[in-house]
Short mmCIF file of N, CA and C in Angstrom, two decimals:
data_model
loop_
_atom_site.label_atom_id
_atom_site.label_comp_id
_atom_site.label_asym_id
_atom_site.label_seq_id
_atom_site.Cartn_x
_atom_site.Cartn_y
_atom_site.Cartn_z
N MET A 1 -10.11 33.36 -115.24
CA MET A 1 -9.01 33.47 -114.30
C MET A 1 -9.20 32.49 -113.13
N ALA A 2 -10.43 32.41 -112.62
CA ALA A 2 -10.68 31.51 -111.49
C ALA A 2 -10.47 30.05 -111.90
N LEU A 3 -10.87 29.70 -113.13
CA LEU A 3 -10.69 28.33 -113.59
C LEU A 3 -9.21 28.00 -113.75
N GLU A 4 -8.44 28.94 -114.26
CA GLU A 4 -7.00 28.70 -114.44
C GLU A 4 -6.32 28.51 -113.09
N LEU A 5 -6.66 29.37 -112.12
CA LEU A 5 -6.07 29.26 -110.80
C LEU A 5 -6.48 27.95 -110.13
N ARG A 6 -7.74 27.57 -110.30
CA ARG A 6 -8.25 26.33 -109.72
C ARG A 6 -7.49 25.13 -110.31
N GLY A 7 -7.26 25.13 -111.61
CA GLY A 7 -6.53 24.05 -112.27
C GLY A 7 -5.10 23.95 -111.78
N ILE A 8 -4.47 25.09 -111.52
CA ILE A 8 -3.09 25.09 -111.03
C ILE A 8 -3.04 24.53 -109.61
N LEU A 9 -4.01 24.90 -108.78
CA LEU A 9 -4.03 24.45 -107.40
C LEU A 9 -4.38 22.97 -107.27
N ASP A 10 -5.16 22.44 -108.19
CA ASP A 10 -5.54 21.03 -108.12
C ASP A 10 -4.38 20.10 -108.47
N THR A 11 -3.49 20.54 -109.32
CA THR A 11 -2.42 19.67 -109.79
C THR A 11 -1.52 19.19 -108.66
N PRO A 12 -0.98 20.04 -107.78
CA PRO A 12 -0.15 19.53 -106.69
C PRO A 12 -0.93 18.59 -105.74
N ARG A 13 -2.20 18.89 -105.52
CA ARG A 13 -3.01 18.04 -104.65
C ARG A 13 -3.14 16.65 -105.26
N ASP A 14 -3.35 16.59 -106.57
CA ASP A 14 -3.46 15.30 -107.24
C ASP A 14 -2.14 14.52 -107.17
N ILE A 15 -1.05 15.25 -107.30
CA ILE A 15 0.26 14.60 -107.22
C ILE A 15 0.48 14.02 -105.82
N VAL A 16 0.17 14.81 -104.81
CA VAL A 16 0.33 14.34 -103.43
C VAL A 16 -0.58 13.15 -103.17
N ARG A 17 -1.83 13.24 -103.63
CA ARG A 17 -2.78 12.14 -103.44
C ARG A 17 -2.27 10.87 -104.11
N SER A 18 -1.74 11.01 -105.31
CA SER A 18 -1.22 9.86 -106.04
C SER A 18 -0.04 9.24 -105.30
N ARG A 19 0.84 10.07 -104.78
CA ARG A 19 2.00 9.55 -104.05
C ARG A 19 1.58 8.88 -102.75
N LEU A 20 0.59 9.44 -102.09
CA LEU A 20 0.10 8.83 -100.86
C LEU A 20 -0.53 7.46 -101.13
N HIS A 21 -1.28 7.36 -102.23
CA HIS A 21 -1.87 6.07 -102.58
C HIS A 21 -0.78 5.06 -102.90
N GLY A 22 0.26 5.50 -103.60
CA GLY A 22 1.37 4.61 -103.91
C GLY A 22 2.09 4.14 -102.66
N THR A 23 2.30 5.06 -101.73
CA THR A 23 2.95 4.71 -100.47
C THR A 23 2.07 3.76 -99.65
N ALA A 24 0.77 4.02 -99.65
CA ALA A 24 -0.15 3.15 -98.92
C ALA A 24 -0.14 1.74 -99.50
N ARG A 25 -0.14 1.62 -100.83
CA ARG A 25 -0.10 0.29 -101.47
C ARG A 25 1.20 -0.43 -101.13
N TRP A 26 2.31 0.30 -101.20
CA TRP A 26 3.62 -0.29 -100.89
C TRP A 26 3.65 -0.75 -99.44
N SER A 27 3.15 0.09 -98.53
CA SER A 27 3.13 -0.26 -97.11
C SER A 27 2.28 -1.49 -96.84
N LEU A 28 1.14 -1.56 -97.51
CA LEU A 28 0.26 -2.72 -97.34
C LEU A 28 0.94 -4.00 -97.82
N ARG A 29 1.61 -3.93 -98.97
CA ARG A 29 2.35 -5.10 -99.47
C ARG A 29 3.44 -5.51 -98.50
N LEU A 30 4.14 -4.54 -97.92
CA LEU A 30 5.19 -4.85 -96.96
C LEU A 30 4.61 -5.54 -95.72
N LEU A 31 3.52 -5.01 -95.20
CA LEU A 31 2.88 -5.61 -94.03
C LEU A 31 2.36 -7.01 -94.33
N MET A 32 1.81 -7.21 -95.52
CA MET A 32 1.31 -8.54 -95.89
C MET A 32 2.46 -9.53 -96.01
N THR A 33 3.60 -9.08 -96.53
CA THR A 33 4.76 -9.96 -96.66
C THR A 33 5.30 -10.35 -95.28
N ILE A 34 5.40 -9.38 -94.39
CA ILE A 34 5.87 -9.66 -93.04
C ILE A 34 4.90 -10.61 -92.33
N ASP A 35 3.60 -10.37 -92.49
CA ASP A 35 2.60 -11.25 -91.88
C ASP A 35 2.72 -12.67 -92.41
N HIS A 36 2.97 -12.81 -93.71
CA HIS A 36 3.13 -14.14 -94.31
C HIS A 36 4.32 -14.87 -93.69
N HIS A 37 5.43 -14.17 -93.55
CA HIS A 37 6.63 -14.80 -92.98
C HIS A 37 6.43 -15.15 -91.51
N LEU A 38 5.74 -14.29 -90.78
CA LEU A 38 5.48 -14.59 -89.37
C LEU A 38 4.53 -15.77 -89.22
N GLU A 39 3.57 -15.90 -90.14
CA GLU A 39 2.67 -17.05 -90.11
C GLU A 39 3.44 -18.35 -90.37
N LYS A 40 4.39 -18.31 -91.31
CA LYS A 40 5.23 -19.49 -91.55
C LYS A 40 6.02 -19.84 -90.28
N ARG A 41 6.53 -18.82 -89.61
CA ARG A 41 7.28 -19.05 -88.38
C ARG A 41 6.39 -19.68 -87.31
N ARG A 42 5.16 -19.17 -87.16
CA ARG A 42 4.24 -19.73 -86.16
C ARG A 42 3.90 -21.17 -86.48
N SER A 43 3.66 -21.47 -87.75
CA SER A 43 3.28 -22.84 -88.11
C SER A 43 4.46 -23.80 -87.91
N ARG A 44 5.67 -23.32 -88.17
CA ARG A 44 6.84 -24.18 -87.93
C ARG A 44 7.01 -24.44 -86.44
N ARG A 45 6.80 -23.43 -85.62
CA ARG A 45 6.94 -23.63 -84.18
C ARG A 45 5.86 -24.56 -83.64
N THR A 46 4.72 -24.60 -84.30
CA THR A 46 3.66 -25.52 -83.89
C THR A 46 4.11 -26.96 -84.05
N LEU A 47 4.99 -27.21 -85.01
CA LEU A 47 5.52 -28.56 -85.20
C LEU A 47 6.22 -29.07 -83.95
N LEU A 48 6.81 -28.17 -83.18
CA LEU A 48 7.48 -28.57 -81.94
C LEU A 48 6.52 -29.20 -80.95
N GLU A 49 5.28 -28.77 -80.99
CA GLU A 49 4.29 -29.22 -80.01
C GLU A 49 3.60 -30.52 -80.40
N LEU A 50 3.80 -30.96 -81.64
CA LEU A 50 3.13 -32.17 -82.10
C LEU A 50 3.82 -33.43 -81.56
N THR A 51 3.03 -34.43 -81.27
CA THR A 51 3.58 -35.72 -80.86
C THR A 51 4.04 -36.48 -82.10
N ASP A 52 4.74 -37.56 -81.89
CA ASP A 52 5.19 -38.37 -83.03
C ASP A 52 4.01 -38.91 -83.82
N ASP A 53 2.94 -39.30 -83.14
CA ASP A 53 1.75 -39.80 -83.83
C ASP A 53 1.11 -38.70 -84.69
N GLU A 54 1.06 -37.49 -84.15
CA GLU A 54 0.48 -36.38 -84.91
C GLU A 54 1.34 -36.03 -86.12
N LEU A 55 2.66 -36.08 -85.94
CA LEU A 55 3.56 -35.84 -87.07
C LEU A 55 3.37 -36.91 -88.14
N CYS A 56 3.18 -38.13 -87.71
CA CYS A 56 2.94 -39.23 -88.65
C CYS A 56 1.65 -38.98 -89.43
N ASP A 57 0.64 -38.45 -88.74
CA ASP A 57 -0.63 -38.15 -89.41
C ASP A 57 -0.48 -37.12 -90.53
N VAL A 58 0.44 -36.19 -90.35
CA VAL A 58 0.65 -35.18 -91.40
C VAL A 58 1.76 -35.58 -92.36
N GLY A 59 2.33 -36.75 -92.14
CA GLY A 59 3.31 -37.29 -93.08
C GLY A 59 4.72 -36.81 -92.85
N LEU A 60 5.05 -36.47 -91.61
CA LEU A 60 6.40 -36.02 -91.29
C LEU A 60 7.02 -36.90 -90.21
N THR A 61 8.34 -37.03 -90.28
CA THR A 61 9.07 -37.68 -89.20
C THR A 61 9.57 -36.59 -88.25
N ARG A 62 10.04 -37.00 -87.10
CA ARG A 62 10.58 -36.03 -86.14
C ARG A 62 11.78 -35.30 -86.75
N ALA A 63 12.62 -36.02 -87.51
CA ALA A 63 13.80 -35.41 -88.15
C ALA A 63 13.37 -34.37 -89.19
N GLN A 64 12.35 -34.69 -89.97
CA GLN A 64 11.86 -33.73 -90.96
C GLN A 64 11.27 -32.49 -90.28
N ALA A 65 10.59 -32.70 -89.17
CA ALA A 65 10.03 -31.57 -88.42
C ALA A 65 11.15 -30.69 -87.88
N ARG A 66 12.21 -31.31 -87.35
CA ARG A 66 13.35 -30.53 -86.84
C ARG A 66 14.01 -29.74 -87.97
N ALA A 67 14.14 -30.37 -89.13
CA ALA A 67 14.74 -29.68 -90.27
C ALA A 67 13.89 -28.49 -90.69
N GLU A 68 12.59 -28.65 -90.69
CA GLU A 68 11.68 -27.55 -91.06
C GLU A 68 11.75 -26.43 -90.03
N ILE A 69 11.82 -26.79 -88.76
CA ILE A 69 11.87 -25.80 -87.69
C ILE A 69 13.17 -25.00 -87.74
N SER A 70 14.25 -25.64 -88.15
CA SER A 70 15.55 -24.96 -88.17
C SER A 70 15.69 -23.97 -89.33
N LYS A 71 14.75 -23.96 -90.26
CA LYS A 71 14.82 -23.01 -91.37
C LYS A 71 14.65 -21.59 -90.86
N SER A 72 15.21 -20.68 -91.60
CA SER A 72 15.08 -19.26 -91.26
C SER A 72 13.62 -18.84 -91.31
N TRP A 73 13.19 -18.04 -90.37
CA TRP A 73 11.79 -17.63 -90.32
C TRP A 73 11.47 -16.65 -91.45
N PHE A 74 12.48 -16.03 -92.03
CA PHE A 74 12.20 -15.00 -93.02
C PHE A 74 12.55 -15.44 -94.44
N TRP A 75 13.69 -16.07 -94.62
CA TRP A 75 14.19 -16.29 -95.99
C TRP A 75 13.69 -17.57 -96.63
N SER A 76 13.18 -18.50 -95.87
CA SER A 76 12.74 -19.73 -96.54
C SER A 76 11.33 -20.08 -96.17
#
């Protein structure tokens, strides 16, 4: 009787634990995606601070840098 009751009580706990792990994984992926997009935004804004010589060193013109900066921070 004790084993049967124990088995019944463990099942909902396992389900909740599984759902929490799934939610945690999903949340982590979401945070990593947002962090990736924000890093792209930061790196694009850094282009604003570069001189023409520095842009030339990385192989960009001022017009190309402006085009890159004007891109959406999230979708591209």
